[in-house]
Amino acid sequence: SMLGRLLAQLPLEPFVGKMIVYAALFRCLTPVTVMAAATQCQSPFHRPLGKESKADAAKRGFVVKQTMSDHFCLYN
């Protein structure tokens, strides 16, 4: 398929490439590329032992409209 050939040319995991291609089609490329980049590194939601409450408080600072969505939090 055309999508398969395009994904084969991208230096990304297929699911990340597909996410970016569809984001371009749906005109939401900026937030999706931020989230795609974030999936390629260690989770930003790591909770160090002994500092769980501090990590949770920091995460709450990025929450959007009480959605509690990790995706919106990650984008912010």
mmCIF file of N, CA and C in Angstrom:
data_model
loop_
_atom_site.group_PDB
_atom_site.id
_atom_site.type_symbol
_atom_site.label_atom_id
_atom_site.label_comp_id
_atom_site.label_asym_id
_atom_site.label_seq_id
_atom_site.Cartn_x
_atom_site.Cartn_y
_atom_site.Cartn_z
ATOM 1 N N SER A 1 0.841 -1.190 0.000
ATOM 2 C CA SER A 1 0.000 0.000 0.000
ATOM 3 C C SER A 1 0.887 1.255 0.000
ATOM 4 N N MET A 2 0.296 2.356 -0.344
ATOM 5 C CA MET A 2 1.030 3.613 -0.389
ATOM 6 C C MET A 2 1.509 4.021 1.012
ATOM 7 N N LEU A 3 0.643 3.834 2.004
ATOM 8 C CA LEU A 3 1.020 4.165 3.377
ATOM 9 C C LEU A 3 2.182 3.295 3.835
ATOM 10 N N GLY A 4 2.139 2.027 3.518
ATOM 11 C CA GLY A 4 3.213 1.113 3.899
ATOM 12 C C GLY A 4 4.554 1.506 3.296
ATOM 13 N N ARG A 5 4.543 1.888 2.014
ATOM 14 C CA ARG A 5 5.784 2.316 1.367
ATOM 15 C C ARG A 5 6.318 3.595 2.003
ATOM 16 N N LEU A 6 5.412 4.509 2.336
ATOM 17 C CA LEU A 6 5.834 5.753 2.988
ATOM 18 C C LEU A 6 6.432 5.462 4.360
ATOM 19 N N LEU A 7 5.779 4.614 5.136
ATOM 20 C CA LEU A 7 6.266 4.287 6.472
ATOM 21 C C LEU A 7 7.609 3.571 6.423
ATOM 22 N N ALA A 8 7.830 2.769 5.379
ATOM 23 C CA ALA A 8 9.098 2.053 5.238
ATOM 24 C C ALA A 8 10.263 3.016 5.001
ATOM 25 N N GLN A 9 9.984 4.199 4.486
ATOM 26 C CA GLN A 9 11.032 5.178 4.204
ATOM 27 C C GLN A 9 11.359 6.051 5.412
ATOM 28 N N LEU A 10 10.484 6.075 6.385
ATOM 29 C CA LEU A 10 10.697 6.933 7.548
ATOM 30 C C LEU A 10 11.594 6.234 8.574
ATOM 31 N N PRO A 11 12.511 6.972 9.188
ATOM 32 C CA PRO A 11 13.399 6.365 10.199
ATOM 33 C C PRO A 11 12.741 6.304 11.576
ATOM 34 N N LEU A 12 11.518 5.785 11.616
ATOM 35 C CA LEU A 12 10.729 5.724 12.850
ATOM 36 C C LEU A 12 10.090 4.353 12.976
ATOM 37 N N GLU A 13 9.647 4.060 14.180
ATOM 38 C CA GLU A 13 8.818 2.869 14.365
ATOM 39 C C GLU A 13 7.553 3.080 13.538
ATOM 40 N N PRO A 14 7.014 2.026 12.925
ATOM 41 C CA PRO A 14 5.833 2.188 12.070
ATOM 42 C C PRO A 14 4.648 2.870 12.751
ATOM 43 N N PHE A 15 4.388 2.542 14.030
ATOM 44 C CA PHE A 15 3.244 3.169 14.701
ATOM 45 C C PHE A 15 3.444 4.674 14.883
ATOM 46 N N VAL A 16 4.688 5.103 15.098
ATOM 47 C CA VAL A 16 4.978 6.533 15.255
ATOM 48 C C VAL A 16 4.852 7.224 13.903
ATOM 49 N N GLY A 17 5.378 6.608 12.863
ATOM 50 C CA GLY A 17 5.257 7.178 11.530
ATOM 51 C C GLY A 17 3.814 7.315 11.099
ATOM 52 N N LYS A 18 3.015 6.294 11.375
ATOM 53 C CA LYS A 18 1.595 6.333 11.014
ATOM 54 C C LYS A 18 0.876 7.437 11.775
ATOM 55 N N MET A 19 1.216 7.591 13.034
ATOM 56 C CA MET A 19 0.614 8.645 13.845
ATOM 57 C C MET A 19 0.929 10.015 13.249
ATOM 58 N N ILE A 20 2.166 10.224 12.807
ATOM 59 C CA ILE A 20 2.574 11.508 12.241
ATOM 60 C C ILE A 20 1.922 11.751 10.881
ATOM 61 N N VAL A 21 1.837 10.719 10.052
ATOM 62 C CA VAL A 21 1.189 10.873 8.747
ATOM 63 C C VAL A 21 -0.277 11.269 8.926
ATOM 64 N N TYR A 22 -0.971 10.572 9.803
ATOM 65 C CA TYR A 22 -2.377 10.903 10.040
ATOM 66 C C TYR A 22 -2.535 12.283 10.687
ATOM 67 N N ALA A 23 -1.608 12.660 11.531
ATOM 68 C CA ALA A 23 -1.672 13.998 12.138
ATOM 69 C C ALA A 23 -1.559 15.083 11.072
ATOM 70 N N ALA A 24 -0.707 14.851 10.079
ATOM 71 C CA ALA A 24 -0.587 15.812 8.986
ATOM 72 C C ALA A 24 -1.896 15.899 8.212
ATOM 73 N N LEU A 25 -2.535 14.761 7.976
ATOM 74 C CA LEU A 25 -3.815 14.754 7.251
ATOM 75 C C LEU A 25 -4.917 15.473 8.030
ATOM 76 N N PHE A 26 -4.904 15.304 9.358
ATOM 77 C CA PHE A 26 -5.941 15.913 10.191
ATOM 78 C C PHE A 26 -5.548 17.287 10.730
ATOM 79 N N ARG A 27 -4.405 17.789 10.286
ATOM 80 C CA ARG A 27 -3.917 19.131 10.633
ATOM 81 C C ARG A 27 -3.766 19.360 12.139
ATOM 82 N N CYS A 28 -3.160 18.386 12.781
ATOM 83 C CA CYS A 28 -2.844 18.524 14.206
ATOM 84 C C CYS A 28 -1.420 18.044 14.427
ATOM 85 N N LEU A 29 -0.537 18.447 13.527
ATOM 86 C CA LEU A 29 0.825 17.921 13.497
ATOM 87 C C LEU A 29 1.656 18.319 14.716
ATOM 88 N N THR A 30 1.553 19.550 15.166
ATOM 89 C CA THR A 30 2.405 20.004 16.270
ATOM 90 C C THR A 30 2.213 19.187 17.546
ATOM 91 N N PRO A 31 1.003 19.065 18.070
ATOM 92 C CA PRO A 31 0.870 18.285 19.310
ATOM 93 C C PRO A 31 1.227 16.816 19.120
ATOM 94 N N VAL A 32 0.927 16.261 17.972
ATOM 95 C CA VAL A 32 1.212 14.844 17.747
ATOM 96 C C VAL A 32 2.712 14.604 17.624
ATOM 97 N N THR A 33 3.441 15.510 16.973
ATOM 98 C CA THR A 33 4.886 15.306 16.880
ATOM 99 C C THR A 33 5.554 15.452 18.243
ATOM 100 N N VAL A 34 5.014 16.320 19.092
ATOM 101 C CA VAL A 34 5.542 16.440 20.461
ATOM 102 C C VAL A 34 5.339 15.119 21.202
ATOM 103 N N MET A 35 4.142 14.561 21.088
ATOM 104 C CA MET A 35 3.859 13.292 21.770
ATOM 105 C C MET A 35 4.652 12.141 21.152
ATOM 106 N N ALA A 36 4.819 12.157 19.829
ATOM 107 C CA ALA A 36 5.609 11.113 19.168
ATOM 108 C C ALA A 36 7.052 11.157 19.647
ATOM 109 N N ALA A 37 7.613 12.348 19.750
ATOM 110 C CA ALA A 37 8.989 12.487 20.235
ATOM 111 C C ALA A 37 9.099 11.998 21.674
ATOM 112 N N ALA A 38 8.086 12.289 22.471
ATOM 113 C CA ALA A 38 8.114 11.890 23.875
ATOM 114 C C ALA A 38 8.041 10.373 24.034
ATOM 115 N N THR A 39 7.425 9.678 23.073
ATOM 116 C CA THR A 39 7.345 8.225 23.182
ATOM 117 C C THR A 39 8.684 7.564 22.895
ATOM 118 N N GLN A 40 9.630 8.304 22.365
ATOM 119 C CA GLN A 40 10.922 7.750 21.988
ATOM 120 C C GLN A 40 11.964 7.865 23.106
ATOM 121 N N CYS A 41 11.572 8.373 24.255
ATOM 122 C CA CYS A 41 12.507 8.504 25.372
ATOM 123 C C CYS A 41 11.846 7.979 26.643
ATOM 124 N N GLN A 42 12.548 8.087 27.741
ATOM 125 C CA GLN A 42 12.022 7.605 29.024
ATOM 126 C C GLN A 42 10.755 8.375 29.390
ATOM 127 N N SER A 43 9.845 7.727 30.028
ATOM 128 C CA SER A 43 8.585 8.340 30.420
ATOM 129 C C SER A 43 8.817 9.556 31.316
ATOM 130 N N PRO A 44 8.154 10.666 31.017
ATOM 131 C CA PRO A 44 8.272 11.843 31.879
ATOM 132 C C PRO A 44 7.471 11.694 33.173
ATOM 133 N N PHE A 45 6.708 10.616 33.281
ATOM 134 C CA PHE A 45 5.866 10.405 34.451
ATOM 135 C C PHE A 45 6.518 9.475 35.466
ATOM 136 N N HIS A 46 7.828 9.387 35.424
ATOM 137 C CA HIS A 46 8.583 8.565 36.371
ATOM 138 C C HIS A 46 8.379 9.113 37.782
ATOM 139 N N ARG A 47 8.163 8.215 38.748
ATOM 140 C CA ARG A 47 7.955 8.616 40.141
ATOM 141 C C ARG A 47 9.080 8.031 40.983
ATOM 142 N N PRO A 48 10.110 8.814 41.288
ATOM 143 C CA PRO A 48 11.232 8.302 42.086
ATOM 144 C C PRO A 48 10.776 7.844 43.473
ATOM 145 N N LEU A 49 11.397 6.787 43.951
ATOM 146 C CA LEU A 49 11.070 6.290 45.289
ATOM 147 C C LEU A 49 11.327 7.379 46.328
ATOM 148 N N GLY A 50 10.358 7.542 47.200
ATOM 149 C CA GLY A 50 10.475 8.535 48.256
ATOM 150 C C GLY A 50 10.050 9.935 47.843
ATOM 151 N N LYS A 51 9.800 10.129 46.544
ATOM 152 C CA LYS A 51 9.399 11.449 46.051
ATOM 153 C C LYS A 51 8.104 11.360 45.236
ATOM 154 N N GLU A 52 7.303 10.351 45.531
ATOM 155 C CA GLU A 52 6.078 10.131 44.768
ATOM 156 C C GLU A 52 5.121 11.314 44.844
ATOM 157 N N SER A 53 4.919 11.861 46.032
ATOM 158 C CA SER A 53 3.963 12.967 46.176
ATOM 159 C C SER A 53 4.457 14.224 45.456
ATOM 160 N N LYS A 54 5.764 14.462 45.480
ATOM 161 C CA LYS A 54 6.320 15.616 44.771
ATOM 162 C C LYS A 54 6.158 15.435 43.254
ATOM 163 N N ALA A 55 6.381 14.227 42.757
ATOM 164 C CA ALA A 55 6.209 13.942 41.329
ATOM 165 C C ALA A 55 4.745 14.082 40.921
ATOM 166 N N ASP A 56 3.835 13.595 41.747
ATOM 167 C CA ASP A 56 2.407 13.719 41.456
ATOM 168 C C ASP A 56 1.978 15.183 41.420
ATOM 169 N N ALA A 57 2.492 15.979 42.330
ATOM 170 C CA ALA A 57 2.162 17.412 42.361
ATOM 171 C C ALA A 57 2.678 18.116 41.111
ATOM 172 N N ALA A 58 3.863 17.753 40.673
ATOM 173 C CA ALA A 58 4.422 18.358 39.458
ATOM 174 C C ALA A 58 3.572 17.983 38.249
ATOM 175 N N LYS A 59 3.136 16.731 38.182
ATOM 176 C CA LYS A 59 2.300 16.294 37.059
ATOM 177 C C LYS A 59 0.974 17.041 37.049
ATOM 178 N N ARG A 60 0.390 17.264 38.227
ATOM 179 C CA ARG A 60 -0.877 17.988 38.292
ATOM 180 C C ARG A 60 -0.745 19.403 37.729
ATOM 181 N N GLY A 61 0.447 19.972 37.768
ATOM 182 C CA GLY A 61 0.671 21.301 37.226
ATOM 183 C C GLY A 61 0.531 21.366 35.715
ATOM 184 N N PHE A 62 0.568 20.208 35.044
ATOM 185 C CA PHE A 62 0.444 20.163 33.597
ATOM 186 C C PHE A 62 -0.926 19.693 33.120
ATOM 187 N N VAL A 63 -1.819 19.374 34.044
ATOM 188 C CA VAL A 63 -3.136 18.848 33.692
ATOM 189 C C VAL A 63 -3.960 19.938 33.006
ATOM 190 N N VAL A 64 -4.690 19.535 31.964
ATOM 191 C CA VAL A 64 -5.527 20.453 31.202
ATOM 192 C C VAL A 64 -6.990 20.231 31.548
ATOM 193 N N LYS A 65 -7.639 21.253 32.065
ATOM 194 C CA LYS A 65 -9.086 21.242 32.330
ATOM 195 C C LYS A 65 -9.560 19.972 33.035
ATOM 196 N N GLN A 66 -8.775 19.505 33.950
ATOM 197 C CA GLN A 66 -9.135 18.338 34.758
ATOM 198 C C GLN A 66 -9.450 17.097 33.931
ATOM 199 N N THR A 67 -8.873 16.984 32.724
ATOM 200 C CA THR A 67 -9.110 15.792 31.904
ATOM 201 C C THR A 67 -8.352 14.596 32.439
ATOM 202 N N MET A 68 -7.265 14.872 33.179
ATOM 203 C CA MET A 68 -6.401 13.820 33.699
ATOM 204 C C MET A 68 -5.849 12.954 32.563
ATOM 205 N N SER A 69 -5.741 13.514 31.363
ATOM 206 C CA SER A 69 -5.213 12.801 30.217
ATOM 207 C C SER A 69 -3.712 12.902 30.177
ATOM 208 N N ASP A 70 -3.029 11.764 30.136
ATOM 209 C CA ASP A 70 -1.573 11.777 30.031
ATOM 210 C C ASP A 70 -1.136 12.419 28.724
ATOM 211 N N HIS A 71 -1.939 12.289 27.668
ATOM 212 C CA HIS A 71 -1.568 12.870 26.379
ATOM 213 C C HIS A 71 -1.572 14.404 26.433
ATOM 214 N N PHE A 72 -2.600 14.988 27.011
ATOM 215 C CA PHE A 72 -2.639 16.446 27.137
ATOM 216 C C PHE A 72 -1.549 16.922 28.100
ATOM 217 N N CYS A 73 -1.358 16.185 29.150
ATOM 218 C CA CYS A 73 -0.316 16.526 30.120
ATOM 219 C C CYS A 73 1.057 16.492 29.465
ATOM 220 N N LEU A 74 1.315 15.490 28.668
ATOM 221 C CA LEU A 74 2.569 15.339 27.967
ATOM 222 C C LEU A 74 2.787 16.492 26.990
ATOM 223 N N TYR A 75 1.759 16.882 26.283
ATOM 224 C CA TYR A 75 1.861 17.984 25.324
ATOM 225 C C TYR A 75 2.205 19.292 26.038
ATOM 226 N N ASN A 76 1.581 19.526 27.185
ATOM 227 C CA ASN A 76 1.865 20.756 27.941
ATOM 228 C C ASN A 76 3.249 20.717 28.525
#
